[in-house]
């Protein structure tokens, strides 16, 4: 079966750094993605890791370790607009399976 | 960037009626489209995968006769919720992928369905 585990909620302070972890167990694995979703909105793509290592895009970075079935999303210089839900998602051949999401609360 | 639209954005219907939701890729050809369902504060649950010109592949537990999916062209897929009941009330989101974008999906804005 497939399972993706990520914390349900994380709280951080504006300007700080936060890391959201994701562990996965799937029958087939092509890569790990991260999506952001604001309340009432659609998910938007943040990053994709197909190989081990760190991918950086502006304030956001994502890491993957295939041997550990583990990845994380790192958000730096947090802004209030970063308050949202963040989903890790595994690409299995032809489809993407989403984790349950991490609700990020940012305090001023 | 790639844009996916959905119509309608909100729909309220009576129990027993059927509702059709359209998903369009506006500036690219979507060889594959996906339909998701999301309950409040929960994850996106993949319902089915549709490839242009072929039958949709449904995930386990999703009733294919209740959720009819048609992907008649490279820019349009439709989801019809047949004989809707209150438990079908949910946020339905489509996403699309082109030939090159195997690692990224572009999501539509979603359709909020409320069945009375």
PDB file of N, CA, C and O in Angstrom, chain B residues 47-90:
ATOM      1  N   UNK B  47      -9.364  10.494  -7.348  1.00  0.00           N
ATOM      2  CA  UNK B  47     -10.529   9.698  -7.711  1.00  0.00           C
ATOM      3  C   UNK B  47     -10.255   8.886  -8.973  1.00  0.00           C
ATOM      4  O   UNK B  47     -10.572   7.703  -9.041  1.00  0.00           O
ATOM      5  N   UNK B  48      -9.690   9.562  -9.964  1.00  0.00           N
ATOM      6  CA  UNK B  48      -9.490   8.886 -11.242  1.00  0.00           C
ATOM      7  C   UNK B  48      -8.487   9.636 -12.087  1.00  0.00           C
ATOM      8  O   UNK B  48      -8.250  10.830 -11.908  1.00  0.00           O
ATOM      9  N   UNK B  49      -7.919   8.893 -13.015  1.00  0.00           N
ATOM     10  CA  UNK B  49      -6.976   9.429 -13.991  1.00  0.00           C
ATOM     11  C   UNK B  49      -7.585   9.245 -15.367  1.00  0.00           C
ATOM     12  O   UNK B  49      -8.052   8.149 -15.688  1.00  0.00           O
ATOM     13  N   UNK B  50      -7.591  10.296 -16.153  1.00  0.00           N
ATOM     14  CA  UNK B  50      -8.152  10.146 -17.493  1.00  0.00           C
ATOM     15  C   UNK B  50      -7.141  10.576 -18.546  1.00  0.00           C
ATOM     16  O   UNK B  50      -6.471  11.595 -18.409  1.00  0.00           O
ATOM     17  N   UNK B  51      -7.026   9.759 -19.553  1.00  0.00           N
ATOM     18  CA  UNK B  51      -6.181  10.063 -20.699  1.00  0.00           C
ATOM     19  C   UNK B  51      -7.074  10.338 -21.892  1.00  0.00           C
ATOM     20  O   UNK B  51      -8.094   9.668 -22.081  1.00  0.00           O
ATOM     21  N   UNK B  52      -6.689  11.284 -22.687  1.00  0.00           N
ATOM     22  CA  UNK B  52      -7.498  11.699 -23.816  1.00  0.00           C
ATOM     23  C   UNK B  52      -7.817  10.525 -24.723  1.00  0.00           C
ATOM     24  O   UNK B  52      -6.922   9.767 -25.122  1.00  0.00           O
ATOM     25  N   UNK B  53      -9.114  10.363 -24.990  1.00  0.00           N
ATOM     26  CA  UNK B  53      -9.544   9.342 -25.924  1.00  0.00           C
ATOM     27  C   UNK B  53      -9.663   7.943 -25.361  1.00  0.00           C
ATOM     28  O   UNK B  53      -9.996   7.012 -26.100  1.00  0.00           O
ATOM     29  N   UNK B  54      -9.406   7.775 -24.080  1.00  0.00           N
ATOM     30  CA  UNK B  54      -9.541   6.436 -23.505  1.00  0.00           C
ATOM     31  C   UNK B  54     -10.348   6.496 -22.208  1.00  0.00           C
ATOM     32  O   UNK B  54     -10.614   7.581 -21.689  1.00  0.00           O
ATOM     33  N   UNK B  55     -10.716   5.326 -21.727  1.00  0.00           N
ATOM     34  CA  UNK B  55     -11.517   5.276 -20.503  1.00  0.00           C
ATOM     35  C   UNK B  55     -10.679   5.693 -19.301  1.00  0.00           C
ATOM     36  O   UNK B  55      -9.476   5.442 -19.238  1.00  0.00           O
ATOM     37  N   UNK B  56     -11.370   6.293 -18.335  1.00  0.00           N
ATOM     38  CA  UNK B  56     -10.683   6.727 -17.121  1.00  0.00           C
ATOM     39  C   UNK B  56     -10.308   5.526 -16.256  1.00  0.00           C
ATOM     40  O   UNK B  56     -10.975   4.489 -16.284  1.00  0.00           O
ATOM     41  N   UNK B  57      -9.240   5.690 -15.529  1.00  0.00           N
ATOM     42  CA  UNK B  57      -8.820   4.679 -14.549  1.00  0.00           C
ATOM     43  C   UNK B  57      -9.211   5.174 -13.171  1.00  0.00           C
ATOM     44  O   UNK B  57      -8.726   6.211 -12.718  1.00  0.00           O
ATOM     45  N   UNK B  58     -10.077   4.421 -12.507  1.00  0.00           N
ATOM     46  CA  UNK B  58     -10.602   4.848 -11.218  1.00  0.00           C
ATOM     47  C   UNK B  58      -9.781   4.231 -10.083  1.00  0.00           C
ATOM     48  O   UNK B  58      -9.328   3.098 -10.167  1.00  0.00           O
ATOM     49  N   UNK B  59      -9.643   4.993  -9.024  1.00  0.00           N
ATOM     50  CA  UNK B  59      -8.977   4.492  -7.823  1.00  0.00           C
ATOM     51  C   UNK B  59      -9.924   3.545  -7.082  1.00  0.00           C
ATOM     52  O   UNK B  59     -11.147   3.605  -7.229  1.00  0.00           O
ATOM     53  N   UNK B  60      -9.299   2.708  -6.290  1.00  0.00           N
ATOM     54  CA  UNK B  60     -10.083   1.735  -5.531  1.00  0.00           C
ATOM     55  C   UNK B  60     -11.088   2.455  -4.637  1.00  0.00           C
ATOM     56  O   UNK B  60     -10.747   3.427  -3.959  1.00  0.00           O
ATOM     57  N   UNK B  61     -12.316   1.973  -4.649  1.00  0.00           N
ATOM     58  CA  UNK B  61     -13.352   2.551  -3.800  1.00  0.00           C
ATOM     59  C   UNK B  61     -14.152   3.662  -4.448  1.00  0.00           C
ATOM     60  O   UNK B  61     -15.127   4.139  -3.857  1.00  0.00           O
ATOM     61  N   UNK B  62     -13.766   4.090  -5.615  1.00  0.00           N
ATOM     62  CA  UNK B  62     -14.501   5.146  -6.318  1.00  0.00           C
ATOM     63  C   UNK B  62     -15.457   4.496  -7.312  1.00  0.00           C
ATOM     64  O   UNK B  62     -15.040   3.700  -8.158  1.00  0.00           O
ATOM     65  N   UNK B  63     -16.738   4.827  -7.207  1.00  0.00           N
ATOM     66  CA  UNK B  63     -17.749   4.210  -8.060  1.00  0.00           C
ATOM     67  C   UNK B  63     -17.738   4.835  -9.447  1.00  0.00           C
ATOM     68  O   UNK B  63     -18.099   6.001  -9.632  1.00  0.00           O
ATOM     69  N   UNK B  64     -17.348   4.064 -10.433  1.00  0.00           N
ATOM     70  CA  UNK B  64     -17.254   4.590 -11.788  1.00  0.00           C
ATOM     71  C   UNK B  64     -18.612   4.952 -12.380  1.00  0.00           C
ATOM     72  O   UNK B  64     -18.716   5.828 -13.233  1.00  0.00           O
ATOM     73  N   UNK B  65     -19.667   4.279 -11.918  1.00  0.00           N
ATOM     74  CA  UNK B  65     -21.002   4.593 -12.444  1.00  0.00           C
ATOM     75  C   UNK B  65     -21.585   5.840 -11.811  1.00  0.00           C
ATOM     76  O   UNK B  65     -22.534   6.424 -12.328  1.00  0.00           O
ATOM     77  N   UNK B  66     -21.020   6.236 -10.692  1.00  0.00           N
ATOM     78  CA  UNK B  66     -21.514   7.426 -10.021  1.00  0.00           C
ATOM     79  C   UNK B  66     -20.725   8.663 -10.459  1.00  0.00           C
ATOM     80  O   UNK B  66     -21.268   9.746 -10.597  1.00  0.00           O
ATOM     81  N   UNK B  67     -19.461   8.486 -10.667  1.00  0.00           N
ATOM     82  CA  UNK B  67     -18.586   9.587 -11.075  1.00  0.00           C
ATOM     83  C   UNK B  67     -18.107   9.303 -12.498  1.00  0.00           C
ATOM     84  O   UNK B  67     -17.113   8.618 -12.709  1.00  0.00           O
ATOM     85  N   UNK B  68     -18.857   9.856 -13.457  1.00  0.00           N
ATOM     86  CA  UNK B  68     -18.556   9.604 -14.860  1.00  0.00           C
ATOM     87  C   UNK B  68     -17.524  10.615 -15.352  1.00  0.00           C
ATOM     88  O   UNK B  68     -17.707  11.812 -15.205  1.00  0.00           O
ATOM     89  N   UNK B  69     -16.466  10.112 -15.948  1.00  0.00           N
ATOM     90  CA  UNK B  69     -15.400  10.979 -16.431  1.00  0.00           C
ATOM     91  C   UNK B  69     -15.237  10.799 -17.925  1.00  0.00           C
ATOM     92  O   UNK B  69     -15.173   9.677 -18.421  1.00  0.00           O
ATOM     93  N   UNK B  70     -15.174  11.934 -18.612  1.00  0.00           N
ATOM     94  CA  UNK B  70     -14.982  11.940 -20.044  1.00  0.00           C
ATOM     95  C   UNK B  70     -13.843  12.874 -20.398  1.00  0.00           C
ATOM     96  O   UNK B  70     -13.792  14.003 -19.922  1.00  0.00           O
ATOM     97  N   UNK B  71     -12.919  12.404 -21.203  1.00  0.00           N
ATOM     98  CA  UNK B  71     -11.756  13.229 -21.611  1.00  0.00           C
ATOM     99  C   UNK B  71     -11.733  13.215 -23.134  1.00  0.00           C
ATOM    100  O   UNK B  71     -10.933  12.527 -23.752  1.00  0.00           O
ATOM    101  N   UNK B  72     -12.655  13.972 -23.707  1.00  0.00           N
ATOM    102  CA  UNK B  72     -12.909  13.884 -25.134  1.00  0.00           C
ATOM    103  C   UNK B  72     -11.872  14.596 -25.982  1.00  0.00           C
ATOM    104  O   UNK B  72     -11.704  14.287 -27.163  1.00  0.00           O
ATOM    105  N   UNK B  73     -11.180  15.560 -25.409  1.00  0.00           N
ATOM    106  CA  UNK B  73     -10.184  16.289 -26.191  1.00  0.00           C
ATOM    107  C   UNK B  73      -8.967  16.560 -25.321  1.00  0.00           C
ATOM    108  O   UNK B  73      -8.981  16.303 -24.119  1.00  0.00           O
ATOM    109  N   UNK B  74      -7.937  17.081 -25.935  1.00  0.00           N
ATOM    110  CA  UNK B  74      -6.692  17.334 -25.203  1.00  0.00           C
ATOM    111  C   UNK B  74      -6.780  18.556 -24.290  1.00  0.00           C
ATOM    112  O   UNK B  74      -5.829  18.869 -23.587  1.00  0.00           O
ATOM    113  N   UNK B  75      -7.919  19.239 -24.317  1.00  0.00           N
ATOM    114  CA  UNK B  75      -8.057  20.412 -23.462  1.00  0.00           C
ATOM    115  C   UNK B  75      -9.275  20.355 -22.549  1.00  0.00           C
ATOM    116  O   UNK B  75      -9.518  21.289 -21.790  1.00  0.00           O
ATOM    117  N   UNK B  76     -10.027  19.286 -22.598  1.00  0.00           N
ATOM    118  CA  UNK B  76     -11.266  19.239 -21.817  1.00  0.00           C
ATOM    119  C   UNK B  76     -11.511  17.864 -21.220  1.00  0.00           C
ATOM    120  O   UNK B  76     -11.466  16.849 -21.908  1.00  0.00           O
ATOM    121  N   UNK B  77     -11.787  17.867 -19.916  1.00  0.00           N
ATOM    122  CA  UNK B  77     -12.256  16.665 -19.241  1.00  0.00           C
ATOM    123  C   UNK B  77     -13.469  17.063 -18.411  1.00  0.00           C
ATOM    124  O   UNK B  77     -13.528  18.180 -17.887  1.00  0.00           O
ATOM    125  N   UNK B  78     -14.433  16.167 -18.313  1.00  0.00           N
ATOM    126  CA  UNK B  78     -15.614  16.461 -17.507  1.00  0.00           C
ATOM    127  C   UNK B  78     -15.834  15.360 -16.474  1.00  0.00           C
ATOM    128  O   UNK B  78     -15.553  14.183 -16.732  1.00  0.00           O
ATOM    129  N   UNK B  79     -16.327  15.788 -15.330  1.00  0.00           N
ATOM    130  CA  UNK B  79     -16.720  14.876 -14.261  1.00  0.00           C
ATOM    131  C   UNK B  79     -18.204  15.087 -14.020  1.00  0.00           C
ATOM    132  O   UNK B  79     -18.639  16.209 -13.761  1.00  0.00           O
ATOM    133  N   UNK B  80     -18.977  14.028 -14.140  1.00  0.00           N
ATOM    134  CA  UNK B  80     -20.407  14.112 -13.865  1.00  0.00           C
ATOM    135  C   UNK B  80     -20.712  13.296 -12.619  1.00  0.00           C
ATOM    136  O   UNK B  80     -20.441  12.093 -12.586  1.00  0.00           O
ATOM    137  N   UNK B  81     -21.256  13.967 -11.622  1.00  0.00           N
ATOM    138  CA  UNK B  81     -21.691  13.288 -10.411  1.00  0.00           C
ATOM    139  C   UNK B  81     -23.163  12.932 -10.622  1.00  0.00           C
ATOM    140  O   UNK B  81     -24.019  13.816 -10.711  1.00  0.00           O
ATOM    141  N   UNK B  82     -23.440  11.652 -10.770  1.00  0.00           N
ATOM    142  CA  UNK B  82     -24.799  11.235 -11.081  1.00  0.00           C
ATOM    143  C   UNK B  82     -25.585  10.952  -9.800  1.00  0.00           C
ATOM    144  O   UNK B  82     -25.033  10.470  -8.812  1.00  0.00           O
ATOM    145  N   UNK B  83     -26.874  11.298  -9.843  1.00  0.00           N
ATOM    146  CA  UNK B  83     -27.761  11.067  -8.708  1.00  0.00           C
ATOM    147  C   UNK B  83     -27.068  11.486  -7.404  1.00  0.00           C
ATOM    148  O   UNK B  83     -26.855  10.672  -6.500  1.00  0.00           O
ATOM    149  N   UNK B  84     -26.741  12.757  -7.354  1.00  0.00           N
ATOM    150  CA  UNK B  84     -25.957  13.265  -6.223  1.00  0.00           C
ATOM    151  C   UNK B  84     -26.731  13.172  -4.917  1.00  0.00           C
ATOM    152  O   UNK B  84     -27.955  13.343  -4.876  1.00  0.00           O
ATOM    153  N   UNK B  85     -26.012  12.895  -3.850  1.00  0.00           N
ATOM    154  CA  UNK B  85     -26.569  12.849  -2.502  1.00  0.00           C
ATOM    155  C   UNK B  85     -25.739  13.747  -1.590  1.00  0.00           C
ATOM    156  O   UNK B  85     -24.610  14.108  -1.933  1.00  0.00           O
ATOM    157  N   UNK B  86     -26.284  14.118  -0.448  1.00  0.00           N
ATOM    158  CA  UNK B  86     -25.559  15.028   0.449  1.00  0.00           C
ATOM    159  C   UNK B  86     -24.122  14.587   0.771  1.00  0.00           C
ATOM    160  O   UNK B  86     -23.236  15.425   0.909  1.00  0.00           O
ATOM    161  N   UNK B  87     -23.894  13.287   0.841  1.00  0.00           N
ATOM    162  CA  UNK B  87     -22.538  12.823   1.151  1.00  0.00           C
ATOM    163  C   UNK B  87     -21.562  13.063   0.008  1.00  0.00           C
ATOM    164  O   UNK B  87     -20.346  12.902   0.189  1.00  0.00           O
ATOM    165  N   UNK B  88     -22.084  13.447  -1.172  1.00  0.00           N
ATOM    166  CA  UNK B  88     -21.207  13.789  -2.295  1.00  0.00           C
ATOM    167  C   UNK B  88     -20.735  15.228  -2.223  1.00  0.00           C
ATOM    168  O   UNK B  88     -19.898  15.663  -3.024  1.00  0.00           O
ATOM    169  N   UNK B  89     -21.293  15.985  -1.292  1.00  0.00           N
ATOM    170  CA  UNK B  89     -20.868  17.376  -1.122  1.00  0.00           C
ATOM    171  C   UNK B  89     -19.388  17.398  -0.780  1.00  0.00           C
ATOM    172  O   UNK B  89     -18.942  16.744   0.159  1.00  0.00           O
ATOM    173  N   UNK B  90     -18.645  18.166  -1.560  1.00  0.00           N
ATOM    174  CA  UNK B  90     -17.195  18.183  -1.372  1.00  0.00           C
ATOM    175  C   UNK B  90     -16.592  19.235  -2.291  1.00  0.00           C
ATOM    176  O   UNK B  90     -17.293  19.908  -3.047  1.00  0.00           O
TER     177      UNK B  90
END
